[in-house]
């Protein structure tokens, strides 16, 4: 008989607020249930109000771990990518959210962590510790991540250059990176607006990328970023051709 080994949760020693605001947070039964209900409701909302269309769904992952990346147009972006996934994977997936926006106090931290299963990362002064936590999370197969490598929402609908943090997460690992392109969130809810408009939203999903052979070095990170940005821009060009 195989010996049973007890492994405590990574966030066991954290206080409640620290747990909500930590990249080491692990979901409990209540938060899993609330997140599942939330994602079902969001999918219904996006389908009815924004006529959500998913192209390339065959490229979506069937199991964890994985990283979904896309251009960042709107506050709706994470909701769209989560909603495109099968329900089981929605429950296991965490958007990587701006800590200085979604985790500023106890209430916003609770809503972001429990209902959206979001994980915080600070846009200013991002620590290697936070990236190492996320990399370890992927290495242990603990769910998928939704990440926007631009690091911020665009202000005019045009995609910004990708940052190197993505490379730090996946270089030298077998974790698949699935490039996506979002068309419509900027029209539906542009920067500075708080009430969505009923614009159609389309998400195009490209073939998974693997960076197992890339070294976990600055040069490797840059190559990861170059390949990922090229893939997302390629999906954007495809969207323009089919308009």
CSV table of C-alpha atoms in Angstrom, one decimal:
chain,number,residue,atom,x,y,z
A,1,UNK,CA,0.0,0.0,0.0
A,2,UNK,CA,1.3,3.4,-0.9
A,3,UNK,CA,2.3,5.5,2.1
A,4,UNK,CA,0.0,8.5,2.6
A,5,UNK,CA,1.7,11.8,3.1
A,6,UNK,CA,0.0,14.8,4.6
A,7,UNK,CA,0.7,18.1,2.8
A,8,UNK,CA,-0.7,21.3,4.4
A,9,UNK,CA,-2.2,24.0,2.2
A,10,UNK,CA,0.3,26.6,1.1
A,11,UNK,CA,-1.8,29.3,2.8
A,12,UNK,CA,-2.3,27.6,6.1
A,13,UNK,CA,-0.2,30.0,8.2
A,14,UNK,CA,-1.7,33.2,6.7
A,15,UNK,CA,-4.3,35.4,8.5
A,16,UNK,CA,-7.7,35.7,6.7
A,17,UNK,CA,-7.0,39.0,4.9
A,18,UNK,CA,-3.4,37.9,4.1
A,19,UNK,CA,-4.9,34.7,2.6
A,20,UNK,CA,-7.3,36.6,0.4
A,21,UNK,CA,-4.4,38.9,-0.9
A,22,UNK,CA,-1.9,36.1,-1.4
A,23,UNK,CA,-0.7,34.4,-4.6
A,24,UNK,CA,-0.4,31.2,-2.4
A,25,UNK,CA,-4.2,31.2,-1.6
A,26,UNK,CA,-6.0,27.9,-2.1
A,27,UNK,CA,-9.7,27.7,-2.7
A,28,UNK,CA,-12.0,26.3,0.0
A,29,UNK,CA,-15.4,24.6,-0.5
A,30,UNK,CA,-17.4,27.8,-0.1
A,31,UNK,CA,-15.3,29.8,-2.4
A,32,UNK,CA,-15.4,27.0,-5.0
A,33,UNK,CA,-19.2,26.9,-4.9
A,34,UNK,CA,-19.6,30.7,-5.1
A,35,UNK,CA,-17.1,30.9,-7.9
A,36,UNK,CA,-19.0,28.2,-9.9
A,37,UNK,CA,-22.3,30.0,-9.5
A,38,UNK,CA,-20.7,33.3,-10.5
A,39,UNK,CA,-19.1,31.8,-13.7
A,40,UNK,CA,-22.4,30.2,-14.8
A,41,UNK,CA,-24.2,33.6,-14.3
A,42,UNK,CA,-21.4,35.4,-16.2
A,43,UNK,CA,-21.6,33.1,-19.1
A,44,UNK,CA,-25.3,33.6,-19.3
A,45,UNK,CA,-24.9,37.4,-19.1
A,46,UNK,CA,-22.2,37.5,-21.8
A,47,UNK,CA,-24.2,35.2,-24.1
A,48,UNK,CA,-27.4,37.3,-23.8
A,49,UNK,CA,-26.0,40.8,-23.6
A,50,UNK,CA,-22.8,40.6,-25.6
A,51,UNK,CA,-23.6,37.7,-27.9
A,52,UNK,CA,-20.4,36.0,-26.9
A,53,UNK,CA,-18.8,34.0,-29.7
A,54,UNK,CA,-15.9,31.6,-29.2
A,55,UNK,CA,-13.8,30.8,-32.3
A,56,UNK,CA,-11.2,28.0,-32.0
A,57,UNK,CA,-12.7,26.3,-29.0
A,58,UNK,CA,-10.9,23.1,-29.9
A,59,UNK,CA,-7.7,24.8,-28.8
A,60,UNK,CA,-8.9,25.2,-25.2
A,61,UNK,CA,-7.2,23.1,-22.6
A,62,UNK,CA,-8.8,19.9,-21.3
A,63,UNK,CA,-6.9,19.8,-18.0
A,64,UNK,CA,-4.7,21.9,-15.8
A,65,UNK,CA,-2.1,23.5,-15.6
A,66,UNK,CA,-2.3,26.1,-18.4
A,67,UNK,CA,-2.0,29.8,-19.0
A,68,UNK,CA,-4.5,31.7,-21.1
A,69,UNK,CA,-3.2,35.0,-22.4
A,70,UNK,CA,-4.9,37.8,-24.4
A,71,UNK,CA,-4.8,41.4,-25.3
A,72,UNK,CA,-6.2,43.6,-22.6
A,73,UNK,CA,-9.0,45.9,-23.6
A,74,UNK,CA,-11.5,46.1,-20.8
A,75,UNK,CA,-12.5,45.1,-17.3
A,76,UNK,CA,-14.6,42.5,-19.0
A,77,UNK,CA,-11.6,40.6,-20.4
A,78,UNK,CA,-11.1,38.2,-17.6
A,79,UNK,CA,-14.8,37.4,-17.4
A,80,UNK,CA,-14.8,36.6,-21.2
A,81,UNK,CA,-11.8,34.2,-21.0
A,82,UNK,CA,-13.1,32.4,-17.9
A,83,UNK,CA,-16.5,32.0,-19.5
A,84,UNK,CA,-15.0,30.5,-22.7
A,85,UNK,CA,-13.7,27.5,-20.6
A,86,UNK,CA,-15.6,24.4,-19.8
A,87,UNK,CA,-17.3,24.7,-16.4
A,88,UNK,CA,-14.9,22.3,-14.6
A,89,UNK,CA,-11.9,24.4,-15.7
A,90,UNK,CA,-13.6,27.7,-14.9
A,91,UNK,CA,-13.7,26.5,-11.3
A,92,UNK,CA,-10.0,25.7,-11.3
A,93,UNK,CA,-8.9,28.9,-13.1
A,94,UNK,CA,-7.7,32.1,-11.5
A,95,UNK,CA,-7.4,35.5,-13.3
A,96,UNK,CA,-4.2,37.3,-12.3
A,97,UNK,CA,-5.6,40.7,-11.3
A,98,UNK,CA,-4.0,44.0,-10.5
A,99,UNK,CA,-3.5,44.1,-6.7
A,100,UNK,CA,-3.7,47.9,-6.6
A,101,UNK,CA,-7.2,47.8,-8.2
A,102,UNK,CA,-9.0,44.7,-7.0
A,103,UNK,CA,-7.3,44.0,-3.7
A,104,UNK,CA,-7.1,47.4,-2.1
A,105,UNK,CA,-9.2,46.6,1.0
A,106,UNK,CA,-11.0,43.8,2.8
A,107,UNK,CA,-14.2,44.1,0.9
A,108,UNK,CA,-12.7,44.3,-2.6
A,109,UNK,CA,-10.2,41.5,-1.7
A,110,UNK,CA,-13.1,39.2,-0.5
A,111,UNK,CA,-15.2,39.8,-3.7
A,112,UNK,CA,-12.2,39.3,-6.0
A,113,UNK,CA,-10.9,36.2,-4.3
A,114,UNK,CA,-14.1,34.4,-3.4
A,115,UNK,CA,-16.4,35.2,-6.4
A,116,UNK,CA,-13.7,35.5,-9.1
A,117,UNK,CA,-11.0,33.3,-7.6
A,118,UNK,CA,-8.6,36.1,-8.7
A,119,UNK,CA,-4.9,36.2,-7.6
A,120,UNK,CA,-3.3,39.6,-7.0
A,121,UNK,CA,-0.1,40.9,-8.4
A,122,UNK,CA,1.2,44.4,-8.0
A,123,UNK,CA,1.8,46.2,-11.2
A,124,UNK,CA,4.3,48.6,-9.6
A,125,UNK,CA,7.3,46.9,-8.1
A,126,UNK,CA,6.2,43.4,-9.0
A,127,UNK,CA,8.3,41.1,-6.7
A,128,UNK,CA,10.0,37.9,-8.0
A,129,UNK,CA,8.4,36.2,-4.9
A,130,UNK,CA,4.9,36.7,-6.4
A,131,UNK,CA,6.0,35.4,-9.8
A,132,UNK,CA,7.8,32.4,-8.1
A,133,UNK,CA,4.5,31.6,-6.2
A,134,UNK,CA,2.6,31.6,-9.5
A,135,UNK,CA,5.2,29.5,-11.2
A,136,UNK,CA,5.2,27.0,-8.4
A,137,UNK,CA,1.4,26.9,-8.6
A,138,UNK,CA,1.6,25.9,-12.2
A,139,UNK,CA,4.3,23.4,-11.6
A,140,UNK,CA,2.2,21.7,-9.0
A,141,UNK,CA,-0.7,21.5,-11.5
A,142,UNK,CA,-2.9,23.7,-9.2
A,143,UNK,CA,-5.3,25.1,-11.8
A,144,UNK,CA,-4.9,27.5,-14.7
A,145,UNK,CA,-4.1,31.2,-14.9
A,146,UNK,CA,-5.6,34.0,-17.0
A,147,UNK,CA,-2.9,36.6,-17.7
A,148,UNK,CA,-2.7,39.8,-19.7
A,149,UNK,CA,1.0,40.3,-20.6
A,150,UNK,CA,0.5,43.9,-21.5
A,151,UNK,CA,0.3,44.6,-17.8
A,152,UNK,CA,-2.5,47.2,-18.2
A,153,UNK,CA,-5.6,47.9,-20.2
A,154,UNK,CA,-5.2,49.8,-23.4
A,155,UNK,CA,-6.6,53.3,-23.6
A,156,UNK,CA,-7.4,53.4,-27.3
A,157,UNK,CA,-8.1,49.8,-28.3
A,158,UNK,CA,-4.6,49.3,-29.6
A,159,UNK,CA,-2.5,46.4,-28.2
A,160,UNK,CA,0.5,47.4,-26.1
A,161,UNK,CA,3.9,45.5,-26.0
A,162,UNK,CA,4.0,42.4,-23.8
A,163,UNK,CA,6.1,42.5,-20.5
A,164,UNK,CA,8.6,39.8,-19.5
A,165,UNK,CA,6.7,38.5,-16.5
A,166,UNK,CA,5.0,35.9,-18.6
A,167,UNK,CA,8.4,34.4,-19.6
A,168,UNK,CA,9.4,34.2,-16.0
A,169,UNK,CA,6.3,32.0,-15.3
A,170,UNK,CA,6.6,29.5,-18.1
A,171,UNK,CA,10.1,29.4,-19.5
A,172,UNK,CA,11.6,25.9,-19.0
A,173,UNK,CA,8.3,24.3,-18.1
A,174,UNK,CA,5.9,22.2,-20.0
A,175,UNK,CA,2.9,24.4,-19.1
A,176,UNK,CA,1.0,25.2,-22.3
A,177,UNK,CA,0.3,28.8,-23.1
A,178,UNK,CA,-2.9,29.4,-25.1
A,179,UNK,CA,-2.9,32.7,-27.0
A,180,UNK,CA,-6.3,34.4,-27.4
A,181,UNK,CA,-7.5,37.6,-29.0
A,182,UNK,CA,-10.5,39.6,-27.7
A,183,UNK,CA,-12.6,41.7,-30.0
A,184,UNK,CA,-15.4,43.8,-28.6
A,185,UNK,CA,-14.7,44.3,-24.9
A,186,UNK,CA,-13.2,47.8,-25.7
A,187,UNK,CA,-16.5,48.8,-27.4
A,188,UNK,CA,-18.6,47.2,-24.7
A,189,UNK,CA,-16.7,48.8,-21.7
A,190,UNK,CA,-13.8,51.0,-22.6
A,191,UNK,CA,-11.3,52.5,-20.1
A,192,UNK,CA,-13.0,55.1,-17.9
A,193,UNK,CA,-16.6,53.7,-18.3
A,194,UNK,CA,-18.5,51.8,-15.6
A,195,UNK,CA,-21.7,50.7,-17.5
A,196,UNK,CA,-21.3,48.1,-20.3
A,197,UNK,CA,-22.9,48.7,-23.7
A,198,UNK,CA,-24.4,45.7,-25.6
A,199,UNK,CA,-21.5,45.4,-28.1
A,200,UNK,CA,-20.8,41.9,-29.5
A,201,UNK,CA,-17.7,40.2,-28.1
A,202,UNK,CA,-15.6,37.6,-29.9
A,203,UNK,CA,-12.7,35.6,-28.5
A,204,UNK,CA,-10.4,33.8,-30.9
A,205,UNK,CA,-8.3,31.0,-29.4
A,206,UNK,CA,-5.0,29.9,-31.0
A,207,UNK,CA,-3.0,26.7,-30.8
A,208,UNK,CA,-1.2,26.1,-27.5
A,209,UNK,CA,2.4,27.1,-27.3
A,210,UNK,CA,5.1,25.3,-25.3
A,211,UNK,CA,8.3,26.7,-23.9
A,212,UNK,CA,9.8,23.6,-22.2
A,213,UNK,CA,13.1,24.1,-24.2
A,214,UNK,CA,13.5,27.8,-23.3
A,215,UNK,CA,15.9,28.5,-20.5
A,216,UNK,CA,14.6,30.2,-17.4
A,217,UNK,CA,16.8,33.2,-18.1
A,218,UNK,CA,16.3,36.8,-19.2
A,219,UNK,CA,17.0,35.7,-22.8
A,220,UNK,CA,14.5,32.9,-22.5
A,221,UNK,CA,11.9,35.1,-21.0
A,222,UNK,CA,12.3,37.6,-23.9
A,223,UNK,CA,11.9,34.7,-26.4
A,224,UNK,CA,8.7,33.6,-24.7
A,225,UNK,CA,7.3,37.1,-24.8
A,226,UNK,CA,8.2,37.5,-28.5
A,227,UNK,CA,6.5,34.3,-29.5
A,228,UNK,CA,3.4,35.0,-27.4
A,229,UNK,CA,2.9,38.5,-28.6
A,230,UNK,CA,3.4,37.4,-32.2
A,231,UNK,CA,0.7,34.7,-31.7
A,232,UNK,CA,-1.8,37.1,-30.3
A,233,UNK,CA,-1.1,39.7,-33.0
A,234,UNK,CA,-1.6,37.0,-35.5
A,235,UNK,CA,-5.0,36.2,-34.1
A,236,UNK,CA,-5.8,40.0,-34.3
A,237,UNK,CA,-4.8,40.0,-38.0
A,238,UNK,CA,-7.1,37.0,-38.6
A,239,UNK,CA,-10.0,38.9,-37.0
A,240,UNK,CA,-9.4,41.9,-39.2
A,241,UNK,CA,-9.4,39.6,-42.3
A,242,UNK,CA,-12.7,38.0,-41.5
A,243,UNK,CA,-14.6,41.2,-40.6
